[in-house]
């Protein structure tokens, strides 16, 4: 953020105000202990109390709508609905002031003031020629496996399909490569990317939450992601991934896997060679858009995930400003939590079944 070209020290001239508050670092201190809600919420209350007393908070009647911050954890961690000590997370994003701001997060909930940005991957190039070199390498890469899965089972989650995916992968040894994180080193970028770059398709089921960093690792490796839930990507990264999800990925409804109706191997074998080539090229074209440039780089010769996020925020706040200038009340524009999400999920499964 500090190396961004268009910075100003005069907030009255700013189109957008970045709040350098890191709620992920704050809440992670309190997620696995016997901390009451007062402790978990303290810093969030302190933040909004300070912000709303700053002159730039009320600029042009925006009341913080031109403010944004970034969370390195999923948004669910910051939307505790009540003050029950047994419930997960903080209530930062339920505070009125925070509801006016925008949060960029690696995974969003159903609220319209949250926008998804890619998980950081292992690749942080300094110049576009490094990106082009990598893209050419992934284009020429031979891929002996039809599909692969990098991850571990979720035995404690009764609705997880990971166990079934692992079983199907093991039953398709010639076609599938498994890197089981319970017995292998999945924190090694060399091992993970080796699996992905040798695979045509990469399975991306939900884990503890809908999204996975693995999705962006697979894109980096030119491996076509296979999703089993629309909230794993399609409703999340609207600035960074194509709206036409079938152009770069395969979708298999998780209920068909859970009920044993579909064979992953047979489903993927039905994708024609021409479709595979087209999807892989689209995935490889996405690489610059989902990676973060080395922040030490002075070169601005390609648009990375950071640039796209800032451009999206400028357009978002610009729209709010225009509404105010036209005498309209932009409000917060929020739906009830989960309402459109449930409708979308039901409609999606009807459409795809």
XYZ file of C-alpha atoms in Angstrom:
353
model
C 0.000 0.000 0.000
C 2.831 2.409 0.802
C 4.338 1.934 -2.648
C 1.087 2.795 -4.429
C 1.708 5.618 -6.917
C -1.271 7.846 -6.141
C -0.982 8.546 -2.409
C -1.727 11.832 -0.649
C -1.158 13.028 2.899
C -4.219 15.288 2.620
C -7.261 13.155 3.345
C -9.565 15.871 1.989
C -8.122 15.181 -1.469
C -8.329 11.398 -1.195
C -10.757 9.357 -3.276
C -10.255 6.432 -0.933
C -8.960 6.017 2.632
C -7.113 2.880 3.688
C -7.364 1.955 7.372
C -4.196 0.067 8.437
C -6.013 -2.106 10.946
C -5.462 -5.874 10.845
C -8.511 -7.588 12.372
C -7.161 -11.047 11.575
C -4.140 -10.494 13.818
C -6.419 -9.068 16.489
C -9.012 -11.839 16.636
C -6.611 -14.773 16.188
C -5.281 -14.034 19.686
C -8.719 -14.848 21.124
C -10.205 -17.648 19.018
C -8.928 -20.685 20.901
C -9.075 -19.550 24.497
C -11.711 -18.850 27.106
C -11.968 -15.197 26.166
C -15.263 -13.454 26.745
C -16.840 -11.262 24.088
C -15.747 -8.070 25.839
C -12.098 -9.037 25.412
C -12.575 -10.171 21.812
C -14.386 -6.984 20.804
C -12.287 -4.425 22.683
C -9.911 -3.372 19.918
C -12.681 -3.204 17.337
C -14.696 -0.847 19.534
C -11.586 1.250 20.089
C -10.960 1.431 16.343
C -14.422 2.633 15.322
C -14.555 5.057 18.255
C -11.329 6.668 17.030
C -12.317 6.653 13.349
C -15.688 8.343 13.741
C -14.039 11.247 15.557
C -11.634 11.946 12.690
C -12.466 14.863 10.347
C -12.269 12.681 7.242
C -14.983 10.338 8.533
C -17.740 12.810 7.670
C -16.193 14.025 4.384
C -18.863 14.837 1.778
C -21.468 13.050 3.861
C -19.788 9.686 3.302
C -19.572 8.745 6.997
C -16.810 6.239 6.397
C -18.066 4.805 3.121
C -14.760 5.800 1.502
C -12.803 3.814 4.137
C -11.601 0.254 3.643
C -9.368 -2.285 5.345
C -8.070 -5.803 4.715
C -8.528 -8.996 6.705
C -6.217 -11.956 6.265
C -8.849 -14.215 7.826
C -12.306 -15.121 6.601
C -15.113 -12.659 7.235
C -17.070 -15.199 9.300
C -14.519 -14.660 12.088
C -15.675 -11.043 12.399
C -19.466 -11.413 12.295
C -20.462 -12.926 15.627
C -24.201 -12.209 15.766
C -24.584 -11.785 19.548
C -22.726 -11.479 22.852
C -22.808 -15.153 23.776
C -19.308 -16.079 25.018
C -19.641 -19.555 23.499
C -20.042 -18.197 19.971
C -17.121 -17.820 17.570
C -15.278 -14.655 16.613
C -15.715 -10.942 17.145
C -18.567 -8.608 16.195
C -16.406 -6.015 14.425
C -18.371 -6.200 11.170
C -21.673 -5.895 13.038
C -20.757 -2.473 14.415
C -22.607 0.397 12.650
C -19.389 2.214 11.741
C -17.805 -0.934 10.301
C -20.947 -1.552 8.261
C -20.236 1.684 6.395
C -16.661 0.672 5.617
C -15.616 -1.981 3.112
C -13.602 -5.024 4.107
C -11.452 -6.901 1.617
C -11.138 -10.473 2.785
C -9.894 -13.858 1.560
C -13.459 -15.137 2.030
C -16.646 -13.140 2.401
C -20.047 -13.804 3.920
C -23.277 -12.592 2.308
C -22.857 -8.931 3.240
C -22.388 -6.378 0.469
C -19.660 -4.416 2.268
C -17.293 -7.391 1.972
C -15.360 -8.188 -1.180
C -13.152 -11.190 -1.801
C -9.511 -10.908 -2.822
C -7.175 -13.805 -3.709
C -5.224 -15.675 -1.084
C -1.491 -14.956 -1.460
C 0.364 -17.704 -3.356
C 4.081 -18.548 -3.447
C 4.886 -16.406 -6.507
C 5.720 -12.700 -6.088
C 7.413 -11.545 -9.316
C 9.080 -8.174 -9.772
C 8.585 -7.768 -13.514
C 6.123 -8.906 -16.143
C 8.817 -10.911 -17.958
C 8.962 -13.226 -14.924
C 5.207 -13.739 -15.237
C 5.430 -14.412 -18.968
C 8.265 -16.885 -18.437
C 6.193 -18.762 -15.861
C 3.081 -18.733 -18.051
C 5.012 -20.225 -20.976
C 6.417 -22.908 -18.713
C 2.939 -23.859 -17.454
C 1.620 -23.894 -21.026
C 4.308 -26.368 -22.124
C 4.076 -28.440 -18.936
C 3.257 -32.126 -19.429
C 0.467 -33.283 -17.141
C 0.441 -37.052 -16.604
C -2.441 -37.027 -14.105
C -6.052 -36.354 -15.047
C -6.792 -34.883 -11.616
C -5.283 -34.407 -8.174
C -6.190 -33.510 -4.630
C -3.976 -31.772 -2.090
C -5.534 -31.735 1.373
C -6.614 -33.782 4.321
C -9.896 -35.428 5.315
C -12.347 -33.718 7.631
C -13.479 -36.675 9.732
C -15.082 -34.363 12.291
C -17.257 -32.682 9.652
C -20.121 -34.987 8.757
C -21.099 -33.001 5.650
C -17.570 -32.868 4.194
C -16.990 -34.651 0.875
C -13.214 -34.773 1.313
C -13.230 -38.398 2.433
C -15.146 -39.403 -0.694
C -12.758 -37.422 -2.916
C -9.764 -39.119 -1.307
C -11.375 -42.541 -1.802
C -12.121 -41.799 -5.449
C -8.598 -40.547 -6.000
C -7.085 -43.682 -4.444
C -9.357 -45.827 -6.616
C -8.066 -43.992 -9.722
C -4.357 -44.258 -9.021
C -3.320 -44.061 -12.669
C -5.419 -40.943 -13.182
C -5.203 -39.197 -9.823
C -2.376 -37.876 -7.659
C -3.082 -37.494 -3.930
C -1.055 -35.410 -1.506
C -2.642 -36.198 1.848
C -1.773 -33.399 4.244
C -2.151 -35.716 7.234
C 0.908 -37.662 6.132
C 2.694 -35.362 3.644
C 4.268 -31.914 3.859
C 1.654 -29.644 2.341
C 3.450 -26.526 3.606
C 6.201 -27.078 1.029
C 5.573 -24.972 -2.077
C 7.759 -27.312 -4.112
C 5.687 -30.380 -3.217
C 2.314 -28.681 -3.680
C 3.094 -27.036 -7.012
C 4.718 -30.223 -8.279
C 1.414 -32.044 -7.831
C -0.632 -29.260 -9.409
C 1.579 -28.662 -12.422
C 1.472 -32.394 -13.222
C -2.346 -32.427 -13.190
C -4.971 -31.382 -15.710
C -7.645 -30.778 -13.043
C -7.283 -29.918 -9.340
C -10.085 -30.748 -6.901
C -11.039 -27.823 -4.656
C -13.663 -28.906 -2.100
C -14.631 -26.792 0.878
C -12.610 -27.259 4.055
C -13.210 -25.520 7.363
C -14.833 -22.811 5.242
C -15.941 -22.507 1.620
C -12.698 -21.193 0.088
C -9.108 -22.472 -0.053
C -5.750 -20.941 -0.806
C -5.189 -24.107 -2.829
C -7.469 -22.677 -5.526
C -4.947 -19.966 -6.308
C -2.007 -22.350 -6.055
C -3.681 -24.505 -8.712
C -4.305 -21.490 -10.978
C -0.655 -20.525 -10.563
C 0.284 -24.030 -11.747
C -2.051 -23.875 -14.756
C -4.270 -26.583 -13.287
C -8.010 -26.277 -13.973
C -9.872 -26.009 -10.639
C -12.832 -28.260 -9.942
C -15.324 -26.733 -7.504
C -18.099 -28.455 -5.604
C -19.787 -25.421 -4.059
C -20.511 -22.052 -5.743
C -19.273 -20.137 -2.690
C -15.784 -21.601 -3.074
C -15.050 -19.112 -5.885
C -17.955 -17.994 -8.058
C -19.589 -15.642 -5.531
C -16.333 -14.561 -3.910
C -13.734 -13.033 -6.233
C -15.892 -10.941 -8.545
C -13.063 -8.544 -9.442
C -10.423 -11.190 -10.115
C -12.144 -14.211 -11.685
C -14.337 -14.358 -14.824
C -18.080 -14.203 -14.366
C -18.327 -17.060 -16.851
C -17.169 -19.745 -14.423
C -17.235 -22.529 -17.023
C -14.506 -20.752 -18.997
C -11.852 -21.601 -16.413
C -13.269 -24.289 -14.098
C -15.462 -27.367 -13.732
C -18.408 -27.433 -11.347
C -19.711 -30.658 -9.797
C -22.431 -30.201 -7.124
C -21.173 -31.626 -3.843
C -24.492 -33.334 -3.119
C -23.930 -35.574 -6.151
C -20.543 -36.581 -4.752
C -21.838 -37.059 -1.214
C -24.647 -39.309 -2.412
C -22.287 -41.373 -4.586
C -24.112 -40.395 -7.779
C -21.124 -39.087 -9.690
C -17.674 -40.466 -10.482
C -15.110 -37.648 -10.515
C -12.921 -39.541 -12.974
C -15.763 -40.231 -15.434
C -17.064 -36.682 -15.127
C -13.669 -35.198 -16.002
C -13.039 -37.655 -18.822
C -16.169 -36.267 -20.489
C -14.506 -32.859 -20.880
C -13.225 -32.716 -24.459
C -9.572 -32.048 -25.306
C -10.553 -28.781 -26.966
C -12.372 -27.657 -23.821
C -9.376 -28.616 -21.681
C -7.014 -26.577 -23.857
C -9.356 -23.577 -23.762
C -9.877 -23.729 -19.987
C -6.189 -24.214 -19.273
C -5.321 -21.186 -21.397
C -7.910 -19.135 -19.516
C -6.439 -20.308 -16.191
C -2.923 -19.396 -17.306
C -4.162 -15.990 -18.494
C -5.554 -15.421 -14.988
C -2.158 -15.816 -13.299
C -1.169 -12.098 -13.308
C -4.567 -11.152 -11.889
C -4.425 -13.458 -8.856
C -0.812 -12.973 -7.735
C 0.716 -10.158 -5.710
C 3.772 -8.406 -7.123
C 6.880 -8.220 -4.934
C 6.233 -5.019 -2.923
C 9.895 -4.031 -3.318
C 9.481 -3.856 -7.081
C 9.483 -0.428 -8.693
C 8.125 -1.853 -11.927
C 4.432 -1.381 -12.694
C 4.414 -3.221 -16.009
C 1.500 -5.526 -15.198
C -1.728 -5.330 -13.212
C -1.679 -7.688 -10.221
C -4.310 -8.673 -7.637
C -3.509 -5.586 -5.566
C -4.000 -3.206 -8.516
C -7.305 -4.837 -9.394
C -8.540 -4.550 -5.794
C -7.641 -0.849 -5.574
C -9.270 -0.139 -8.929
C -12.400 -1.959 -7.748
C -12.497 0.047 -4.523
C -12.114 3.345 -6.408
C -15.034 2.427 -8.660
C -17.106 1.294 -5.683
C -16.603 4.511 -3.717
C -16.989 6.614 -6.862
C -20.446 5.118 -7.355
C -21.403 6.022 -3.769
C -20.186 9.600 -4.286
C -22.287 9.949 -7.431
C -25.366 8.693 -5.582
C -24.857 11.299 -2.872
C -24.317 14.062 -5.445
C -27.602 13.054 -7.085
C -29.356 13.418 -3.741
C -29.807 9.693 -3.262
C -29.182 7.876 0.007
C -26.743 5.035 -0.680
C -27.459 3.613 2.786
C -25.559 0.522 3.680
C -27.307 -1.568 1.039
C -27.051 -4.727 3.125
C -29.378 -7.674 2.980
C -30.127 -9.824 5.960
C -27.209 -12.199 6.592
C -27.436 -15.266 4.391
C -30.732 -14.365 2.710
C -29.561 -14.007 -0.908
C -26.957 -16.684 -0.296
C -29.555 -19.335 0.443
C -31.615 -18.306 -2.577
C -28.551 -18.416 -4.788
C -27.557 -21.843 -3.523
C -31.030 -23.271 -4.056
C -31.267 -21.731 -7.523
C -27.778 -22.903 -8.430
C -28.487 -26.510 -7.572
C -31.778 -26.438 -9.429
C -29.984 -25.084 -12.489
C -27.083 -27.528 -12.350
C -28.896 -30.720 -11.297
